[in-house]
Amino acid sequence: MPELPEVETVRTGLEKLIVGKSIENITHDWEKSFPNDPASVSQFAIGSRITAAKRRAKVLLIELSSNYTLMTHLKMTGQLVYVGNERFGAGHPNDSLINKLPDKSTRVTIKFTDGSNLFFNDQRKFGWMKLLPNELVSEEPFMQKVGPEPLEIEFTDKIFVQRVRRRKNSNIKAVLLDQTVLAGVGNIYADESLWSAKIHPATIVKDMSDKQLKLLHHELLAVLKLSIEKGGSTDRNYVNAEGKKGSYIDFAKVFRREGKPCSRCGATIEKTRVAGRGTHLCPTCQKH
DNA sequence: CACTTGACCTGTCCGC
DNA sequence: TGCGGACAGGTCAAGT
């Protein structure tokens, strides 16, 4: 669920909430969620200060004053939630998530010297947080092969078309989900952008025109930008760094709207399987 | 090589 | 009510 807009929203929150804080201690309850050498953790994380919160694709890069980075992937159910000292503070009802943490899904707890905490919660344990020297971050296999950031100005429609066409025999949905083609798109924004561009998700790339692909590029950027504006999509688990949900799902045209009318033509939205994923589409607007 | 499928996990929902 | 199975969907490894 956390895709580019969700991870970017978390990043913005972390930048505001934890940059400048010093780490007092880190604990974890699941090895794969925090697979780091304890000696490195005590030497390069404990006692360090958070200097920046960056993002590349769906990966968060929390930089430390020791020139190490806490590289974090939320995968499907990961959450990074900051909890300050005032648990029952203004704007937070007693039953809000931040008053319940840590809970049974808390995998890693980063305690700061001022008594506040950053909790890495992850129900399904697919996510991870690993400590690396800054210079080794770009050496990670994923970072080596991941494609360009779609919202960077250099990512033109020409480059989009060029990169998508490398996968000429695949269906367009699989290509949008391929992180080596472009970074950050997941199931929600693949479905939403294909609806916007009136393209059937199972369309094979070689059967598509440049005009169609350029339109898809345009619609994808619009969808990603709108979602960032709305704080991302909360389908099930996603919350931002303050434990709050995003509202993009209220603006979604097809995702989780199966059985409901298409806002463009009135036909009933369908759910099917494309590229091994649950796929939402309008059977009338999105023809092969 | 290009492309597809299964594994990693837990919680929820649906049918019997 | 309880129980099995399908499903959720990001990424990597293994398969065709």
mmCIF file of C-alpha atoms (C1' of nucleotides) in Angstrom:
data_model
loop_
_atom_site.group_PDB
_atom_site.id
_atom_site.type_symbol
_atom_site.label_atom_id
_atom_site.label_comp_id
_atom_site.label_asym_id
_atom_site.label_seq_id
_atom_site.Cartn_x
_atom_site.Cartn_y
_atom_site.Cartn_z
ATOM 1 C CA MET A 1 0.000 0.000 0.000
ATOM 2 C CA PRO A 2 2.589 2.584 0.732
ATOM 3 C CA GLU A 3 3.455 3.805 -2.753
ATOM 4 C CA LEU A 4 5.241 6.988 -3.767
ATOM 5 C CA PRO A 5 2.629 9.458 -2.394
ATOM 6 C CA GLU A 6 2.333 7.633 0.934
ATOM 7 C CA VAL A 7 6.085 7.316 1.423
ATOM 8 C CA GLU A 8 6.541 10.961 0.450
ATOM 9 C CA THR A 9 3.905 11.950 3.028
ATOM 10 C CA VAL A 10 5.726 9.967 5.715
ATOM 11 C CA ARG A 11 8.993 11.602 4.675
ATOM 12 C CA THR A 12 7.533 15.093 5.014
ATOM 13 C CA GLY A 13 6.261 14.207 8.480
ATOM 14 C CA LEU A 14 9.585 12.759 9.609
ATOM 15 C CA GLU A 15 11.385 15.846 8.369
ATOM 16 C CA LYS A 16 9.210 17.985 10.608
ATOM 17 C CA LEU A 17 9.086 15.618 13.595
ATOM 18 C CA ILE A 18 12.434 13.854 14.078
ATOM 19 C CA VAL A 19 15.186 15.790 12.312
ATOM 20 C CA GLY A 20 17.502 17.147 15.003
ATOM 21 C CA LYS A 21 16.612 14.521 17.608
ATOM 22 C CA SER A 22 19.267 12.268 19.111
ATOM 23 C CA ILE A 23 18.857 8.514 19.362
ATOM 24 C CA GLU A 24 19.088 7.107 22.872
ATOM 25 C CA ASN A 25 18.223 3.491 22.129
ATOM 26 C CA ILE A 26 16.844 1.134 19.476
ATOM 27 C CA THR A 27 15.010 -2.122 20.223
ATOM 28 C CA HIS A 28 13.296 -4.630 17.961
ATOM 29 C CA ASP A 29 11.099 -7.724 18.262
ATOM 30 C CA TRP A 30 11.706 -9.369 14.870
ATOM 31 C CA GLU A 31 15.103 -9.960 13.360
ATOM 32 C CA LYS A 32 14.110 -9.498 9.721
ATOM 33 C CA SER A 33 12.547 -6.127 10.490
ATOM 34 C CA PHE A 34 15.900 -4.831 11.789
ATOM 35 C CA PRO A 35 18.664 -7.140 10.518
ATOM 36 C CA ASN A 36 21.594 -5.098 11.785
ATOM 37 C CA ASP A 37 24.820 -5.966 13.542
ATOM 38 C CA PRO A 38 24.361 -4.861 17.200
ATOM 39 C CA ALA A 39 27.909 -3.508 17.322
ATOM 40 C CA SER A 40 27.248 -1.171 14.371
ATOM 41 C CA VAL A 41 23.989 -0.063 15.900
ATOM 42 C CA SER A 42 25.617 0.931 19.162
ATOM 43 C CA GLN A 43 28.539 2.595 17.435
ATOM 44 C CA PHE A 44 26.819 4.409 14.546
ATOM 45 C CA ALA A 45 23.170 4.837 15.535
ATOM 46 C CA ILE A 46 22.997 5.196 19.315
ATOM 47 C CA GLY A 47 24.121 8.698 20.247
ATOM 48 C CA SER A 48 23.686 9.994 16.689
ATOM 49 C CA ARG A 49 21.406 12.794 15.613
ATOM 50 C CA ILE A 50 18.861 12.599 12.766
ATOM 51 C CA THR A 51 20.097 14.983 10.069
ATOM 52 C CA ALA A 52 17.659 14.419 7.186
ATOM 53 C CA ALA A 53 14.693 12.384 5.937
ATOM 54 C CA LYS A 54 14.911 11.581 2.232
ATOM 55 C CA ARG A 55 13.085 9.311 -0.195
ATOM 56 C CA ARG A 56 14.029 7.304 -3.270
ATOM 57 C CA ALA A 57 11.235 5.296 -4.931
ATOM 58 C CA LYS A 58 9.297 3.731 -2.029
ATOM 59 C CA VAL A 59 12.380 3.704 0.212
ATOM 60 C CA LEU A 60 12.882 6.120 3.110
ATOM 61 C CA LEU A 61 16.410 7.256 3.889
ATOM 62 C CA ILE A 62 16.779 8.546 7.439
ATOM 63 C CA GLU A 63 20.230 10.079 7.647
ATOM 64 C CA LEU A 64 22.294 10.254 10.818
ATOM 65 C CA SER A 65 25.098 12.539 12.007
ATOM 66 C CA SER A 66 27.406 9.491 12.014
ATOM 67 C CA ASN A 67 27.171 9.435 8.194
ATOM 68 C CA TYR A 68 25.071 6.289 8.428
ATOM 69 C CA THR A 69 21.550 5.915 7.039
ATOM 70 C CA LEU A 70 18.540 4.032 8.351
ATOM 71 C CA MET A 71 17.207 2.727 5.045
ATOM 72 C CA THR A 72 13.549 1.760 5.467
ATOM 73 C CA HIS A 73 11.009 -0.008 3.297
ATOM 74 C CA LEU A 74 7.401 -0.120 4.530
ATOM 75 C CA LYS A 75 6.361 -2.749 1.967
ATOM 76 C CA MET A 76 2.637 -3.427 2.461
ATOM 77 C CA THR A 77 1.723 -2.796 6.068
ATOM 78 C CA GLY A 78 4.648 -0.799 7.438
ATOM 79 C CA GLN A 79 4.064 2.374 9.422
ATOM 80 C CA LEU A 80 6.556 4.859 10.853
ATOM 81 C CA VAL A 81 4.797 6.756 13.598
ATOM 82 C CA TYR A 82 6.289 9.406 15.854
ATOM 83 C CA VAL A 83 4.921 9.734 19.364
ATOM 84 C CA GLY A 84 5.914 12.757 21.390
ATOM 85 C CA ASN A 85 5.888 13.070 25.141
ATOM 86 C CA GLU A 86 2.352 14.374 25.485
ATOM 87 C CA ARG A 87 0.328 11.269 24.805
ATOM 88 C CA PHE A 88 -3.072 12.839 25.309
ATOM 89 C CA GLY A 89 -2.226 16.115 23.650
ATOM 90 C CA ALA A 90 -4.465 18.496 21.725
ATOM 91 C CA GLY A 91 -5.981 17.061 18.577
ATOM 92 C CA HIS A 92 -5.361 13.481 19.568
ATOM 93 C CA PRO A 93 -8.377 11.657 20.947
ATOM 94 C CA ASN A 94 -7.493 9.034 23.550
ATOM 95 C CA ASP A 95 -8.239 6.212 21.179
ATOM 96 C CA SER A 96 -5.974 7.480 18.395
ATOM 97 C CA LEU A 97 -3.158 5.234 17.232
ATOM 98 C CA ILE A 98 -0.441 7.266 18.901
ATOM 99 C CA ASN A 99 -1.923 6.613 22.324
ATOM 100 C CA LYS A 100 -1.819 2.862 21.730
ATOM 101 C CA LEU A 101 1.776 2.448 20.623
ATOM 102 C CA PRO A 102 3.754 0.324 21.000
ATOM 103 C CA ASP A 103 1.432 -2.574 20.197
ATOM 104 C CA LYS A 104 1.801 -6.162 18.990
ATOM 105 C CA SER A 105 2.755 -5.001 15.467
ATOM 106 C CA THR A 106 5.619 -2.818 16.703
ATOM 107 C CA ARG A 107 8.803 -4.240 15.194
ATOM 108 C CA VAL A 108 11.333 -1.505 15.952
ATOM 109 C CA THR A 109 11.313 1.247 18.571
ATOM 110 C CA ILE A 110 13.687 4.184 18.258
ATOM 111 C CA LYS A 111 13.833 6.109 21.493
ATOM 112 C CA PHE A 112 15.104 9.689 21.414
ATOM 113 C CA THR A 113 16.952 11.440 24.220
ATOM 114 C CA ASP A 114 13.991 13.771 24.846
ATOM 115 C CA GLY A 115 11.784 10.775 25.693
ATOM 116 C CA SER A 116 9.836 10.741 22.434
ATOM 117 C CA ASN A 117 9.753 7.629 20.195
ATOM 118 C CA LEU A 118 9.569 6.602 16.566
ATOM 119 C CA PHE A 119 7.733 3.291 16.164
ATOM 120 C CA PHE A 120 8.140 1.076 13.115
ATOM 121 C CA ASN A 121 4.957 -0.973 13.038
ATOM 122 C CA ASP A 122 4.480 -3.723 10.490
ATOM 123 C CA GLN A 123 1.708 -6.259 10.805
ATOM 124 C CA ARG A 124 2.917 -8.552 8.036
ATOM 125 C CA LYS A 125 6.661 -8.253 8.712
ATOM 126 C CA PHE A 126 7.594 -7.692 5.057
ATOM 127 C CA GLY A 127 9.138 -4.295 5.735
ATOM 128 C CA TRP A 128 12.626 -3.658 7.065
ATOM 129 C CA MET A 129 14.911 -0.989 8.455
ATOM 130 C CA LYS A 130 18.623 -1.371 7.902
ATOM 131 C CA LEU A 131 21.584 0.662 9.000
ATOM 132 C CA LEU A 132 24.163 1.349 6.300
ATOM 133 C CA PRO A 133 27.097 3.721 5.810
ATOM 134 C CA ASN A 134 25.849 6.550 3.550
ATOM 135 C CA GLU A 135 28.174 5.612 0.713
ATOM 136 C CA LEU A 136 26.804 2.055 0.578
ATOM 137 C CA VAL A 137 23.153 3.088 0.143
ATOM 138 C CA SER A 138 23.502 3.537 -3.606
ATOM 139 C CA GLU A 139 25.313 0.187 -3.807
ATOM 140 C CA GLU A 140 22.231 -1.708 -2.636
ATOM 141 C CA PRO A 141 20.898 -3.935 -5.453
ATOM 142 C CA PHE A 142 17.500 -2.233 -5.459
ATOM 143 C CA MET A 143 19.008 1.250 -5.611
ATOM 144 C CA GLN A 144 21.217 0.145 -8.510
ATOM 145 C CA LYS A 145 18.377 -0.993 -10.698
ATOM 146 C CA VAL A 146 15.449 1.265 -9.723
ATOM 147 C CA GLY A 147 14.186 3.583 -12.461
ATOM 148 C CA PRO A 148 13.782 7.383 -12.464
ATOM 149 C CA GLU A 149 11.581 9.378 -10.094
ATOM 150 C CA PRO A 150 8.369 10.194 -11.970
ATOM 151 C CA LEU A 151 7.925 13.622 -10.378
ATOM 152 C CA GLU A 152 11.379 14.926 -11.233
ATOM 153 C CA ILE A 153 11.318 17.510 -14.002
ATOM 154 C CA GLU A 154 13.764 15.463 -16.090
ATOM 155 C CA PHE A 155 11.258 12.624 -16.375
ATOM 156 C CA THR A 156 9.677 13.757 -19.637
ATOM 157 C CA ASP A 157 6.970 11.972 -21.602
ATOM 158 C CA LYS A 158 9.645 11.073 -24.139
ATOM 159 C CA ILE A 159 11.682 9.237 -21.498
ATOM 160 C CA PHE A 160 8.530 7.586 -20.141
ATOM 161 C CA VAL A 161 7.625 6.235 -23.590
ATOM 162 C CA GLN A 162 11.172 5.097 -24.207
ATOM 163 C CA ARG A 163 11.425 3.198 -20.919
ATOM 164 C CA VAL A 164 7.946 1.645 -21.098
ATOM 165 C CA ARG A 165 8.714 0.346 -24.589
ATOM 166 C CA ARG A 166 11.583 -1.755 -23.203
ATOM 167 C CA ARG A 167 8.843 -4.130 -22.055
ATOM 168 C CA LYS A 168 7.029 -4.435 -25.374
ATOM 169 C CA ASN A 169 5.466 -7.859 -24.757
ATOM 170 C CA SER A 170 4.155 -7.129 -21.268
ATOM 171 C CA ASN A 171 0.802 -5.726 -20.332
ATOM 172 C CA ILE A 172 0.910 -2.066 -19.412
ATOM 173 C CA LYS A 173 -0.098 -2.634 -15.799
ATOM 174 C CA ALA A 174 2.863 -4.947 -15.152
ATOM 175 C CA VAL A 175 5.140 -2.318 -16.692
ATOM 176 C CA LEU A 176 3.818 0.474 -14.466
ATOM 177 C CA LEU A 177 4.458 -1.761 -11.441
ATOM 178 C CA ASP A 178 8.012 -2.577 -12.602
ATOM 179 C CA GLN A 179 10.280 -0.457 -10.397
ATOM 180 C CA THR A 180 13.131 -0.699 -12.886
ATOM 181 C CA VAL A 181 11.045 1.126 -15.516
ATOM 182 C CA LEU A 182 10.020 3.968 -13.206
ATOM 183 C CA ALA A 183 10.044 4.362 -9.438
ATOM 184 C CA GLY A 184 7.225 4.489 -6.948
ATOM 185 C CA VAL A 185 4.061 3.255 -8.700
ATOM 186 C CA GLY A 186 2.076 0.480 -7.023
ATOM 187 C CA ASN A 187 -1.314 -1.107 -7.433
ATOM 188 C CA ILE A 188 -3.493 1.873 -6.547
ATOM 189 C CA TYR A 189 -1.889 4.455 -8.831
ATOM 190 C CA ALA A 190 -1.429 1.985 -11.671
ATOM 191 C CA ASP A 191 -5.186 1.336 -11.717
ATOM 192 C CA GLU A 192 -6.103 4.988 -11.238
ATOM 193 C CA SER A 193 -3.818 6.345 -13.958
ATOM 194 C CA LEU A 194 -4.956 3.676 -16.457
ATOM 195 C CA TRP A 195 -8.575 4.648 -15.836
ATOM 196 C CA SER A 196 -7.722 8.334 -16.328
ATOM 197 C CA ALA A 197 -6.010 7.576 -19.641
ATOM 198 C CA LYS A 198 -8.846 5.204 -20.718
ATOM 199 C CA ILE A 199 -6.434 2.296 -21.197
ATOM 200 C CA HIS A 200 -7.259 -1.317 -20.371
ATOM 201 C CA PRO A 201 -4.671 -2.638 -17.859
ATOM 202 C CA ALA A 202 -4.108 -5.823 -19.898
ATOM 203 C CA THR A 203 -3.152 -3.939 -23.083
ATOM 204 C CA ILE A 204 0.189 -5.168 -24.443
ATOM 205 C CA VAL A 205 2.717 -2.346 -24.763
ATOM 206 C CA LYS A 206 3.527 -3.046 -28.431
ATOM 207 C CA ASP A 207 -0.155 -2.541 -29.253
ATOM 208 C CA MET A 208 -0.140 0.952 -27.786
ATOM 209 C CA SER A 209 0.526 4.225 -29.608
ATOM 210 C CA ASP A 210 2.982 6.881 -28.452
ATOM 211 C CA LYS A 211 0.018 9.182 -28.051
ATOM 212 C CA GLN A 212 -1.634 6.775 -25.624
ATOM 213 C CA LEU A 213 1.572 6.370 -23.628
ATOM 214 C CA LYS A 214 2.104 10.128 -23.423
ATOM 215 C CA LEU A 215 -1.429 10.557 -22.157
ATOM 216 C CA LEU A 216 -0.811 7.831 -19.585
ATOM 217 C CA HIS A 217 2.344 9.604 -18.444
ATOM 218 C CA HIS A 218 0.408 12.846 -18.061
ATOM 219 C CA GLU A 219 -2.431 11.207 -16.103
ATOM 220 C CA LEU A 220 -0.026 9.277 -13.882
ATOM 221 C CA LEU A 221 1.732 12.466 -12.822
ATOM 222 C CA ALA A 222 -1.617 14.127 -12.113
ATOM 223 C CA VAL A 223 -2.753 11.202 -9.967
ATOM 224 C CA LEU A 224 0.509 11.077 -7.994
ATOM 225 C CA LYS A 225 0.457 14.828 -7.364
ATOM 226 C CA LEU A 226 -3.173 14.840 -6.263
ATOM 227 C CA SER A 227 -2.518 11.965 -3.875
ATOM 228 C CA ILE A 228 0.452 13.724 -2.264
ATOM 229 C CA GLU A 229 -1.807 16.739 -1.824
ATOM 230 C CA LYS A 230 -4.370 14.524 -0.060
ATOM 231 C CA GLY A 231 -1.778 12.855 2.188
ATOM 232 C CA GLY A 232 -1.841 9.546 0.291
ATOM 233 C CA SER A 233 -4.354 6.700 0.303
ATOM 234 C CA THR A 234 -5.452 4.798 3.377
ATOM 235 C CA ASP A 235 -6.903 1.517 2.210
ATOM 236 C CA ARG A 236 -6.283 -0.579 5.313
ATOM 237 C CA ASN A 237 -3.124 0.145 7.241
ATOM 238 C CA TYR A 238 -1.457 3.238 5.936
ATOM 239 C CA VAL A 239 -0.926 6.179 8.277
ATOM 240 C CA ASN A 240 1.522 9.082 8.133
ATOM 241 C CA ALA A 241 4.250 9.898 10.666
ATOM 242 C CA GLU A 242 1.635 11.411 12.992
ATOM 243 C CA GLY A 243 -0.494 8.283 12.862
ATOM 244 C CA LYS A 244 -3.134 9.939 10.660
ATOM 245 C CA LYS A 245 -4.826 8.537 7.577
ATOM 246 C CA GLY A 246 -4.632 9.885 4.032
ATOM 247 C CA SER A 247 -7.757 10.853 2.092
ATOM 248 C CA TYR A 248 -6.917 10.145 -1.554
ATOM 249 C CA ILE A 249 -9.079 7.019 -1.530
ATOM 250 C CA ASP A 250 -12.125 9.332 -1.435
ATOM 251 C CA PHE A 251 -11.035 10.663 -4.826
ATOM 252 C CA ALA A 252 -10.226 7.288 -6.385
ATOM 253 C CA LYS A 253 -12.178 6.491 -9.559
ATOM 254 C CA VAL A 254 -11.744 2.698 -9.665
ATOM 255 C CA PHE A 255 -9.629 1.407 -6.771
ATOM 256 C CA ARG A 256 -11.876 -0.489 -4.313
ATOM 257 C CA ARG A 257 -14.917 0.782 -6.231
ATOM 258 C CA GLU A 258 -15.962 -2.518 -7.834
ATOM 259 C CA GLY A 259 -19.746 -2.711 -8.219
ATOM 260 C CA LYS A 260 -20.084 1.067 -8.164
ATOM 261 C CA PRO A 261 -20.786 3.303 -11.175
ATOM 262 C CA CYS A 262 -17.967 4.769 -13.245
ATOM 263 C CA SER A 263 -17.970 8.534 -12.669
ATOM 264 C CA ARG A 264 -17.311 9.098 -16.384
ATOM 265 C CA CYS A 265 -19.783 6.794 -18.127
ATOM 266 C CA GLY A 266 -21.949 5.193 -15.453
ATOM 267 C CA ALA A 267 -20.976 1.598 -16.245
ATOM 268 C CA THR A 268 -20.257 -0.715 -13.307
ATOM 269 C CA ILE A 269 -16.630 -0.836 -12.170
ATOM 270 C CA GLU A 270 -15.180 -4.357 -12.280
ATOM 271 C CA LYS A 271 -12.467 -6.104 -10.349
ATOM 272 C CA THR A 272 -10.318 -8.672 -12.128
ATOM 273 C CA ARG A 273 -6.732 -9.950 -12.130
ATOM 274 C CA VAL A 274 -3.979 -8.505 -14.286
ATOM 275 C CA ALA A 275 -0.247 -9.006 -13.738
ATOM 276 C CA GLY A 276 -1.099 -11.215 -10.761
ATOM 277 C CA ARG A 277 -2.785 -8.329 -8.923
ATOM 278 C CA GLY A 278 -6.294 -7.319 -8.074
ATOM 279 C CA THR A 279 -7.131 -4.845 -10.847
ATOM 280 C CA HIS A 280 -9.985 -2.346 -10.987
ATOM 281 C CA LEU A 281 -11.327 -0.967 -14.244
ATOM 282 C CA CYS A 282 -14.286 0.427 -16.129
ATOM 283 C CA PRO A 283 -15.209 -2.116 -18.836
ATOM 284 C CA THR A 284 -16.745 0.582 -21.018
ATOM 285 C CA CYS A 285 -14.160 3.388 -20.799
ATOM 286 C CA GLN A 286 -11.106 1.126 -20.830
ATOM 287 C CA LYS A 287 -11.104 -0.926 -24.004
ATOM 288 C CA HIS A 288 -8.193 -2.945 -25.351
ATOM 289 C "C1'" DC B 1 16.912 -13.035 -22.082
ATOM 290 C "C1'" DA B 2 11.891 -11.777 -21.271
ATOM 291 C "C1'" DC B 3 8.373 -12.680 -18.635
ATOM 292 C "C1'" DT B 4 5.473 -15.069 -14.931
ATOM 293 C "C1'" DT B 5 4.710 -17.209 -10.569
ATOM 294 C "C1'" DG B 6 5.622 -18.276 -5.686
ATOM 295 C "C1'" DA B 7 7.466 -16.990 -1.151
ATOM 296 C "C1'" DC B 8 7.782 -13.939 2.520
ATOM 297 C "C1'" DC B 9 3.880 -12.845 6.702
ATOM 298 C "C1'" DT B 10 -0.538 -11.752 9.427
ATOM 299 C "C1'" DG B 11 -5.244 -10.461 9.734
ATOM 300 C "C1'" DT B 12 -9.768 -10.348 7.764
ATOM 301 C "C1'" DC B 13 -13.529 -11.984 5.349
ATOM 302 C "C1'" DC B 14 -16.471 -15.496 3.157
ATOM 303 C "C1'" DG B 15 -18.644 -19.952 2.557
ATOM 304 C "C1'" DC B 16 -19.851 -24.245 4.648
ATOM 305 C "C1'" DT C 1 -19.509 -20.997 16.170
ATOM 306 C "C1'" DG C 2 -15.389 -22.760 14.088
ATOM 307 C "C1'" DC C 3 -12.385 -23.741 10.250
ATOM 308 C "C1'" DG C 4 -10.214 -23.681 5.814
ATOM 309 C "C1'" DG C 5 -9.034 -21.047 2.131
ATOM 310 C "C1'" DA C 6 -8.710 -16.863 -0.613
ATOM 311 C "C1'" DC C 7 -7.045 -12.451 -0.528
ATOM 312 C "C1'" DA C 8 -4.500 -8.127 0.526
ATOM 313 C "C1'" DG C 9 0.146 -6.367 -2.699
ATOM 314 C "C1'" DG C 10 6.069 -4.771 -2.727
ATOM 315 C "C1'" DT C 11 9.928 -7.101 -4.004
ATOM 316 C "C1'" DC C 12 13.086 -10.893 -4.751
ATOM 317 C "C1'" DA C 13 14.077 -15.612 -6.096
ATOM 318 C "C1'" DA C 14 13.015 -19.285 -8.815
ATOM 319 C "C1'" DG C 15 10.574 -21.094 -12.591
ATOM 320 C "C1'" DT C 16 9.121 -21.470 -17.732
#
